[in-house]
XYZ file of C-alpha atoms in Angstrom:
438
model
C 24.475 -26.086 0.357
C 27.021 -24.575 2.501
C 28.117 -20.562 2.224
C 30.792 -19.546 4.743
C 29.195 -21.069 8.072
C 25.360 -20.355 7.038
C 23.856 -23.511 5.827
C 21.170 -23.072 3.295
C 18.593 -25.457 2.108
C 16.910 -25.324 -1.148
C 13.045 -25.450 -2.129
C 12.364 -28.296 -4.440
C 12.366 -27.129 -8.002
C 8.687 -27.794 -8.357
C 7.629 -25.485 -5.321
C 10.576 -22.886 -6.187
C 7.998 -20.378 -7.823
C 5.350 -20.857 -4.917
C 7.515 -17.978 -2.591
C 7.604 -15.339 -5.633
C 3.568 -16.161 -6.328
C 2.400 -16.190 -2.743
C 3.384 -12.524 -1.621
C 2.481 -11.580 -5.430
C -1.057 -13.003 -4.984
C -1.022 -11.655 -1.332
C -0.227 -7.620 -2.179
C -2.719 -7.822 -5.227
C -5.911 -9.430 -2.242
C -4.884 -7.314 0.374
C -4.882 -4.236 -2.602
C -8.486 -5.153 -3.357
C -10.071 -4.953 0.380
C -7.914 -2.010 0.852
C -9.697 0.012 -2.200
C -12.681 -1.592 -2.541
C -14.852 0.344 -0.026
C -14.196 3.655 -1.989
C -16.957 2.915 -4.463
C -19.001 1.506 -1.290
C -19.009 4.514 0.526
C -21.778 5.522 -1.716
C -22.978 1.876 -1.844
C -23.765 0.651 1.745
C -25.663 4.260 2.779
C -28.304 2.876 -0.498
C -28.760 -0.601 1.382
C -28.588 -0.140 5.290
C -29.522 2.917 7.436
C -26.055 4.573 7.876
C -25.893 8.068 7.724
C -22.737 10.552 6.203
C -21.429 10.949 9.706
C -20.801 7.869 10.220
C -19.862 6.420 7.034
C -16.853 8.810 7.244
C -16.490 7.358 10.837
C -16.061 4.033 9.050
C -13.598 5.103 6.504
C -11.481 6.690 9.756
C -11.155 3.299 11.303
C -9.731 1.691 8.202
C -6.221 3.883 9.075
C -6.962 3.959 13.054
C -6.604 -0.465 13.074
C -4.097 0.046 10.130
C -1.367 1.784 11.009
C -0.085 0.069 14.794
C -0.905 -3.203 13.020
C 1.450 -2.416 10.223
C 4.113 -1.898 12.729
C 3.547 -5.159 14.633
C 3.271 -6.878 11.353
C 6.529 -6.346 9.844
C 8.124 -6.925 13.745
C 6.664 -10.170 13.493
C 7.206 -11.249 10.217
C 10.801 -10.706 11.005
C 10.402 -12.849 13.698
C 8.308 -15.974 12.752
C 8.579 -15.714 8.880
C 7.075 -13.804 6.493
C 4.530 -16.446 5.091
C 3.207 -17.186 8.948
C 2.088 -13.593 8.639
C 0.509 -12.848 5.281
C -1.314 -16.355 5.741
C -2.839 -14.636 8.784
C -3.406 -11.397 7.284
C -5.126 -12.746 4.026
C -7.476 -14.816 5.778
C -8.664 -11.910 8.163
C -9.409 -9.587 4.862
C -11.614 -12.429 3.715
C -13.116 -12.498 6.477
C -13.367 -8.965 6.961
C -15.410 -9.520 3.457
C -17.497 -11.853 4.628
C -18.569 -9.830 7.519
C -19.668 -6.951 4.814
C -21.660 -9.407 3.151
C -24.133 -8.987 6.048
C -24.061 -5.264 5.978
C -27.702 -4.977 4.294
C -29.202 -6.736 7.389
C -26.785 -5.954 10.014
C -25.481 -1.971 9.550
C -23.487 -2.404 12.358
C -21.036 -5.209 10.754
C -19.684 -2.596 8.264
C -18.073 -1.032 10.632
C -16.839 -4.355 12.233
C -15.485 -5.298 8.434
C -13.877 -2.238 8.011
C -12.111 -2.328 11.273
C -10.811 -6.005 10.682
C -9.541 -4.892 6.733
C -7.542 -2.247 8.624
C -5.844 -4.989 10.424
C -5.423 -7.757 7.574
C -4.067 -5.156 5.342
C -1.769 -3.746 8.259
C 0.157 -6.906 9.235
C 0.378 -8.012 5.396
C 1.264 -5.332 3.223
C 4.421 -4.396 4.972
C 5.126 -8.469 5.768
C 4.233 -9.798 2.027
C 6.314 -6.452 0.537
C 9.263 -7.278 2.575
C 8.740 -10.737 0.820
C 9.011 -9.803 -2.278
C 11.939 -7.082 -1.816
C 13.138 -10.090 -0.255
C 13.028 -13.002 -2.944
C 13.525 -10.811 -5.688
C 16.935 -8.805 -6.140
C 17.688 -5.230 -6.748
C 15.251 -2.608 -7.542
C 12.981 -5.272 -9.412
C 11.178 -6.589 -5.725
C 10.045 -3.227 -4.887
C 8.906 -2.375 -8.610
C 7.145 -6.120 -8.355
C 5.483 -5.022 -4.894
C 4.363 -2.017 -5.909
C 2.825 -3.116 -9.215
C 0.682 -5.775 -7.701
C -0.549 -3.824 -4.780
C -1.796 -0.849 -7.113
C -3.653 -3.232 -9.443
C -5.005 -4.834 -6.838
C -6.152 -1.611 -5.794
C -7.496 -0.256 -8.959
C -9.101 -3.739 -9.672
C -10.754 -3.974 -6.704
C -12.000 -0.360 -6.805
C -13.417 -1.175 -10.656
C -14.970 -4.634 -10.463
C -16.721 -3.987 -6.946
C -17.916 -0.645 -7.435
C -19.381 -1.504 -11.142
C -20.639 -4.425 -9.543
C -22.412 -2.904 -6.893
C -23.674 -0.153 -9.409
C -25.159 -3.106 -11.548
C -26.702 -5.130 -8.494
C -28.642 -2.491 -7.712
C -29.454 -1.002 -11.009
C -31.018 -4.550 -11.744
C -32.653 -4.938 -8.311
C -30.393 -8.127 -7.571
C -31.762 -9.602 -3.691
C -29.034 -9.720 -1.201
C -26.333 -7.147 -3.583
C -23.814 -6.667 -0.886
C -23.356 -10.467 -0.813
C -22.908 -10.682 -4.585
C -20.569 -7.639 -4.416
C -18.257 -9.227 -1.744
C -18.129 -12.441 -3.446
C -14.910 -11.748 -5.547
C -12.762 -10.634 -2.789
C -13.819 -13.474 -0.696
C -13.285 -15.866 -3.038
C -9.491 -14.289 -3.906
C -9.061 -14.391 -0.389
C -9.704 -17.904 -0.128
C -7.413 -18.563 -3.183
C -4.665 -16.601 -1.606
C -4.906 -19.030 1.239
C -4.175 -22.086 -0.858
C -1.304 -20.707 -2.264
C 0.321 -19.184 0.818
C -0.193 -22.482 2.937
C 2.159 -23.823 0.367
C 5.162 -21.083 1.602
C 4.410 -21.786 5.236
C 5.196 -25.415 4.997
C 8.698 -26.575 6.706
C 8.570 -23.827 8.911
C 9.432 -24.510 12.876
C 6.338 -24.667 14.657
C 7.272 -21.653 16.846
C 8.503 -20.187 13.555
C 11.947 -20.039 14.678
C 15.422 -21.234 13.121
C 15.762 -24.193 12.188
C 19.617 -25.085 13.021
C 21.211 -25.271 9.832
C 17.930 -23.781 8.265
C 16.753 -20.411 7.357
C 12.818 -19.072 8.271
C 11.281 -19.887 4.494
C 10.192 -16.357 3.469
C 13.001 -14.547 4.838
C 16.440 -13.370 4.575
C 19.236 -16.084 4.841
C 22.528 -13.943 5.915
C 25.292 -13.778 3.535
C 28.451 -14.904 4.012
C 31.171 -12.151 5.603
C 34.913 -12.623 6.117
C 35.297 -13.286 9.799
C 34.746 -10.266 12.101
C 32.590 -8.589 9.486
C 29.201 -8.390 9.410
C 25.990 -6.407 7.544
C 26.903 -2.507 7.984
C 23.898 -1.404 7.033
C 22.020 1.103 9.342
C 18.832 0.476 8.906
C 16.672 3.378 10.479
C 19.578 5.052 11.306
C 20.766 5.711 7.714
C 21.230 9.311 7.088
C 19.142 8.892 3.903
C 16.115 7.657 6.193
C 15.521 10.952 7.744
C 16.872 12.814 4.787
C 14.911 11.141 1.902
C 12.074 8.852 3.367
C 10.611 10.762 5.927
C 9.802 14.081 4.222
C 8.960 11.513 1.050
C 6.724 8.928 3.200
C 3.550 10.759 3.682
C 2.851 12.396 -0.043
C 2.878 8.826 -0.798
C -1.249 8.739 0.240
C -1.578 11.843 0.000
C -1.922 11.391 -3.568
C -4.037 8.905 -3.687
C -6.019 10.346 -0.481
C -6.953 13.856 -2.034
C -7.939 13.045 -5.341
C -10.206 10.243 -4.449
C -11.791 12.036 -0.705
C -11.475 15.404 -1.326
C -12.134 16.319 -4.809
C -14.851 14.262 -6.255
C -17.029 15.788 -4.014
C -15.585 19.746 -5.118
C -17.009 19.214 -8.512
C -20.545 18.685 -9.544
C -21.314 15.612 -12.011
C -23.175 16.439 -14.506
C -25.515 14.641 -17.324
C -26.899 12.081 -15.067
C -23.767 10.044 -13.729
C -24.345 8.203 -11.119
C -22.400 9.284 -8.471
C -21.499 5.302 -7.359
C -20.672 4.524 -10.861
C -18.465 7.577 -11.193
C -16.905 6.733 -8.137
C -15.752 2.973 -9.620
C -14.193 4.199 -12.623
C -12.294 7.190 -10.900
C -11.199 5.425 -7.946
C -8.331 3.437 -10.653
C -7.135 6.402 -11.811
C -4.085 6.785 -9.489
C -3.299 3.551 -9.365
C -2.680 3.445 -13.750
C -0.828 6.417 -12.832
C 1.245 4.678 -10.714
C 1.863 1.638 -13.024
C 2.791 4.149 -15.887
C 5.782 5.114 -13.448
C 7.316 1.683 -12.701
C 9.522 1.447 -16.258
C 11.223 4.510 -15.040
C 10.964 4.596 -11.175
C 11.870 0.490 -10.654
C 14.970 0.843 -12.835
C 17.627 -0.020 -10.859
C 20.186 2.737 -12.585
C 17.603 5.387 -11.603
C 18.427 7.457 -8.429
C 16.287 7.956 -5.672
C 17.882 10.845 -4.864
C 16.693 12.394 -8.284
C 13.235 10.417 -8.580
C 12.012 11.536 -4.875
C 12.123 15.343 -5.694
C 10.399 13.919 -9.031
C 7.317 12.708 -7.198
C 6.856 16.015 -5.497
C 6.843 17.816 -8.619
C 4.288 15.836 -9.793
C 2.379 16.135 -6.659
C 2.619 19.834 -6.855
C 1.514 19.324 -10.609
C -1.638 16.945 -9.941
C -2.949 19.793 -6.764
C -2.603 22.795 -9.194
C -5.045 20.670 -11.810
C -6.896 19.493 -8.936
C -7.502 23.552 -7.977
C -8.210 24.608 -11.611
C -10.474 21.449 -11.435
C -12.355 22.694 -8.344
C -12.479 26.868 -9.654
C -13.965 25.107 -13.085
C -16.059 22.341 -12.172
C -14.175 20.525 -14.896
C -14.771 16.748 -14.671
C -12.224 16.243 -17.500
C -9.238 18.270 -15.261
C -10.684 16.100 -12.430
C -9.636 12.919 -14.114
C -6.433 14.397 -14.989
C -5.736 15.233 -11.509
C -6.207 12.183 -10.685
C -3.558 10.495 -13.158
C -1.222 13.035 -12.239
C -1.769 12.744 -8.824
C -1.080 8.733 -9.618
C 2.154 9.241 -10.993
C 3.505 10.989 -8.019
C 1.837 8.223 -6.101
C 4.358 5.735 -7.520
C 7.151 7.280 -7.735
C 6.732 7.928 -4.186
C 5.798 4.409 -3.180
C 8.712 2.368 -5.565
C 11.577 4.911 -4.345
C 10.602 4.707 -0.638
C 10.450 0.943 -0.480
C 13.773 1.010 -2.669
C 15.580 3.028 0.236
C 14.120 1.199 2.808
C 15.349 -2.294 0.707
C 19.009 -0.669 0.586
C 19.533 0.853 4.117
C 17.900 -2.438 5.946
C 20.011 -5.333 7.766
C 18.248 -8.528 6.258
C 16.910 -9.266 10.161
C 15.154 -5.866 9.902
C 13.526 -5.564 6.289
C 10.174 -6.646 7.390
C 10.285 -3.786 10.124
C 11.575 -1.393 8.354
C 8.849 -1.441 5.973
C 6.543 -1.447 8.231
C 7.794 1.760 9.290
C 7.576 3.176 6.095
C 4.366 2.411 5.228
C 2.955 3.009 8.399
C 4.445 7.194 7.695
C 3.193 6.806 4.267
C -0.537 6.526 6.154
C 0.015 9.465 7.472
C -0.861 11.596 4.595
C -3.977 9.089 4.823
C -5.606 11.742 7.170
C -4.615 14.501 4.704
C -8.880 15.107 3.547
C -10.008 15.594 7.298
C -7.689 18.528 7.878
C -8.364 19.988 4.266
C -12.566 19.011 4.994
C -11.968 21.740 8.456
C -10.283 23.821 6.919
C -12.703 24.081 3.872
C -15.313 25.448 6.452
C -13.502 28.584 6.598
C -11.547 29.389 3.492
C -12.514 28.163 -0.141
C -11.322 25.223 -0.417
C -9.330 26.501 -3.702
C -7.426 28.612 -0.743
C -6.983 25.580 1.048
C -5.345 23.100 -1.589
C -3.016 26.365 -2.806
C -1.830 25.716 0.967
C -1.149 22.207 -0.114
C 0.603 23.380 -3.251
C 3.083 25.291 -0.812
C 3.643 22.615 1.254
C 4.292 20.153 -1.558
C 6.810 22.840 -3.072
C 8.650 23.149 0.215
C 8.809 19.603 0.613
C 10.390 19.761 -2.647
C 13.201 22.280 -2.007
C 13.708 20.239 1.413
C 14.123 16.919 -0.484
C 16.966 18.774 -3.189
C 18.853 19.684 -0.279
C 18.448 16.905 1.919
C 19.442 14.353 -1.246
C 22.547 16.445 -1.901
C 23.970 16.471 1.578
C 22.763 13.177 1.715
C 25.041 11.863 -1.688
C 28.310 13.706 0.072
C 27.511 12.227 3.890
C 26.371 8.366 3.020
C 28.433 5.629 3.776
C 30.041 4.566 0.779
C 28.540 1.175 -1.169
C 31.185 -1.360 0.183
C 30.499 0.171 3.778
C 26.536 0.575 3.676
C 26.290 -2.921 1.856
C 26.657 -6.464 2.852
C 29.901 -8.465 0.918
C 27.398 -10.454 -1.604
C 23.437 -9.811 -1.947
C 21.359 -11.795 0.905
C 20.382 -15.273 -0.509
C 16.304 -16.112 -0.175
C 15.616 -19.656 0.670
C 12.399 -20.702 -0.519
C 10.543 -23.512 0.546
C-alpha cells in the first residue's frame, strides 16, 4: 500500500493482533518485577542474613539502574524498533527473577536481581508504552498502557507476597524459588509472544526501503514541503503541564507504600508480610478506577492534571490523620486515594507526551517522562531524614504544601498554556501516524 511517497506494508491478518498483545503482555511482566519486591522486603530479611540497612540499600538500586536505562531505552527503541527492545528488556526481568530464586543461599544475588529489574523495567516500560500509544489511536493507547502496567503491578504485589507469606507459613523448602516461579514463567511467556513482533525486522533494525521498523511509527503523508510540526520537548505544555505533573506521579504510589505502613502500628496479630501483599494493590485499583474518566479522549489534560494534585493533596491529609490516629482503616484509604491521583497523573502525562511528540521521537519522549515521574521515587528517603527531626505528621503537612502549590502552579501554567499552544492543525500532523504491524 502506497500513501503519498511512504510505502507501507501490512502484517498478515493472522499475526495483526500479535503487535497490540506483545507490548500489552510486556507492560503487565515488567509491572510484576517492578512491584513484586514490596511484599519481599519483609520476605528475603526471614530467609537470608540481610539486615534493614541494606535491604533499603537494595530497594535504592531498583531507581539508581532504572532511571538512565529508561532514557537509553526509549532512544533506542526509536532507533532499532520497539519490539527489539522490550524482547530484551523482558528477558532480563526474568532473569533478574531467576537470580532471586537463589537469594536463600546466596544473599548477595538479591541485590544483583534487583539491580538487573531496574534495568529490564527501564529500557521496556518507556519502549513497550510508546508501543502501545503507538498502535493504538487517540487517548485509548495511553489508557491501554497504563491499565496493564498497574495490574501488573498490583498482581504481582498480591500473588508474590501471599505466596511468600504461605511458603513460609507452611515451611515449604527452597520458598524464594517457589515465590519467583510466576514471574519467571510470565517472563518466559512474554518472550514467545514478543519474538513474534520482532520478526521481519532488518537485522541492524534499520529501514527497510519501502518498509517501516515493525513496532513503530510509519510517517503520514504531508502535502509537499510540509512536514510533522509537532515540538516534541519543546512544546510549551511540556514544561507547563508535564514537568510540575511528572514526579507526583510516584510519589503517590512511593509514600503510601514506603513511608506510611511503617507510621502505623498493626494490630491483632497481622503479619506484617501479609499486610504488606494486600496493601501494596491498593494504588494501583485506585488507579484503574480513574481510567473511564482520565483515558477519555474528550477529557482535558489541562483540567485532569490539577485533578490529580487535588487528590494527592487529599490522599497526604488521610495519610496524616492516618499517622496522628494509628488508624489502619484511614491507612487503606490513603492508599486508594493516593491511587487515584496516581492515575490520573500517569494517563494524562503519557497523553501529553503522545500529542506533543514527532512519531521519530515518541519512544524518547516517554522515556523522558517516566524517567521525571521516578523522581518522586526518592520522595520516602527525604521524608525518612526529615522524620528524625520533626514528627513526621510535621513533615507530610510539608508535603501537603507542596502538593497545594504544585496545584496553583499547574491552574496557571494550563491557562497560559490553552492561550499560548500552537493551534491543532499547527501542533498536529495532516492525518494520524499509521502503525505497521508485522
Amino acid at each position: 500500500m502506497v500513501q503519498g511517497s511512504t510505502e507501507v506494508r501490512r502484517a498478515p491478518a493472522s499475526h495483526a493482533s500479535v503487535p497490540v498483545l506483545a507490548p500489552l503482555l510486556s507492560l503487565f511482566v515488567l509491572g510484576w518485577g517492578t512491584l513484586q519486591f514490596a511484599p519481599l522486603l519483609l520476605f528475603f530479611p526471614r530467609i537470608a542474613p540481610i539486615g534493614d540497612v541494606a535491604i533499603q540499600g537494595i530497594f535504592v538500586v531498583y531507581g539508581a539502574s532504572l532511571i538512565p536505562m529508561l532514557l537509553i531505552g526509549g532512544s533506542l527503541s526509536d532507533r532499532f524498533g520497539r519490539p527489539r527492545v522490550v524482547l530484551a528488556a523482558v528477558a532480563v526481568t526474568g532473569l533478574s527473577s531467576g537470580l532471586l530464586m537463589l537469594a536463600g543461599s546466596h544473599p548477595e544475588l538479591v541485590l544483583i536481581g534487583r539491580f538487573l529489574t531496574g534495568i529490564g523495567c527501564g529500557i521496556g516500560f518507556s519502549s513497550a508504552t510508546a508501543w502501545v500509544t503507538g498502535a493504538v489511536a487517540g487517548a485509548r493507547g495511553s489508557r491501554l498502557a497504563m491499565v496493564l502496567t498497574t495490574v501488573g503491578m498490583g498482581t504481582g504485589a498480591l500473588v508474590t507476597g501471599s505466596l511468600a507469606w504461605a511458603l513460609l507459613a507452611l515451611g515449604i523448602p527452597h520458598p524464594a524459588v517457589w515465590a519467583m516461579l510466576p514471574h519467571v514463567a510470565l517472563s518466559a511467556l512474554a518472550v514467545g509472544v514478543v519474538l513474534q513482533g520482532v520478526r521481519g525486522t532488518h537485522p541492524r533494525g534499520s529501514a527497510i526501503p519501502g518498509r517501516a521498523i515493525p513496532g513503530t511509527i510509519a510517517p503520514s503523508p504531508a502535502p509537499a514541503g510540509a512536514g510533522d510540526a509537532r515540538l516534541g520537548l519543546r512544546d510549551p505544555r511540556f514544561l507547563r503541564l508535564v514537568l510540575p505533573l511528572a514526579p507526583w506521579t510516584l510519589i503517590c504510589t512511593a509514600v503510601p507504600l514506603a513511608t506510611l505502613p511503617s507510621a502505623v502500628r498493626q494490630e491483632g496479630g497481622i503479619d506484617p508480610l501479609l499486610f504488606s501483599a494486600f496493601l501494596t494493590p491498593l494504588p494501583a485499583l485506585g488507579g484503574l478506577c480513574v481510567q473511564p474518566l482520565a483515558g477519555r479522549a474528550t477529557a482535558s489534560p489541562r483540567l485532569l492534571a490539577p485533578l490529580a494534585l487535588a487528590l494527592a493533596m487529599a490522599g497526604t491529609g488521610i495519610g496524616i490523620a492516618a499517622v496522628t490516629g494509628q488508624s489502619l482503616g484511614l491507612l487503606l484509604v490513603s492508599c486508594f486515594v493516593f491511587g487515584l491521583a496516581h492515575g490520573f497523573c500517569q494517563t494524562t502525562g503519557l497523553r501529553l507526551i503522545t500529542a506533543i511528540s514527532p512519531a521519530g521521537q515518541l519512544g524518547r519522549n516517554t522515556a523522558v517522562f517516566q524517567a521525571l515521574t521516578y523522581v518522586g521515587f526518592f520522595a520516602p528517603f527525604p521524608i525518612a531524614l526529615l522524620a528524625q527531626h520533626f514528627p513526621l505528621p510535621d513533615v507530610l503537612l510539608g508535603l501537603l504544601a507542596l502538593a497545594a502549590l504544585t496545584l496553583v502552579l499547574l491552574l496557571a501554567l494550563g491557562r497560559a498554556s490553552a492561550l499560548s499552544s500552537p493551534s491543532a492543525a499547527a501542533s498536529a500532523p495532516a492525518s494520524a501516524p499509521t502503525y505497521v504491524p508485522r
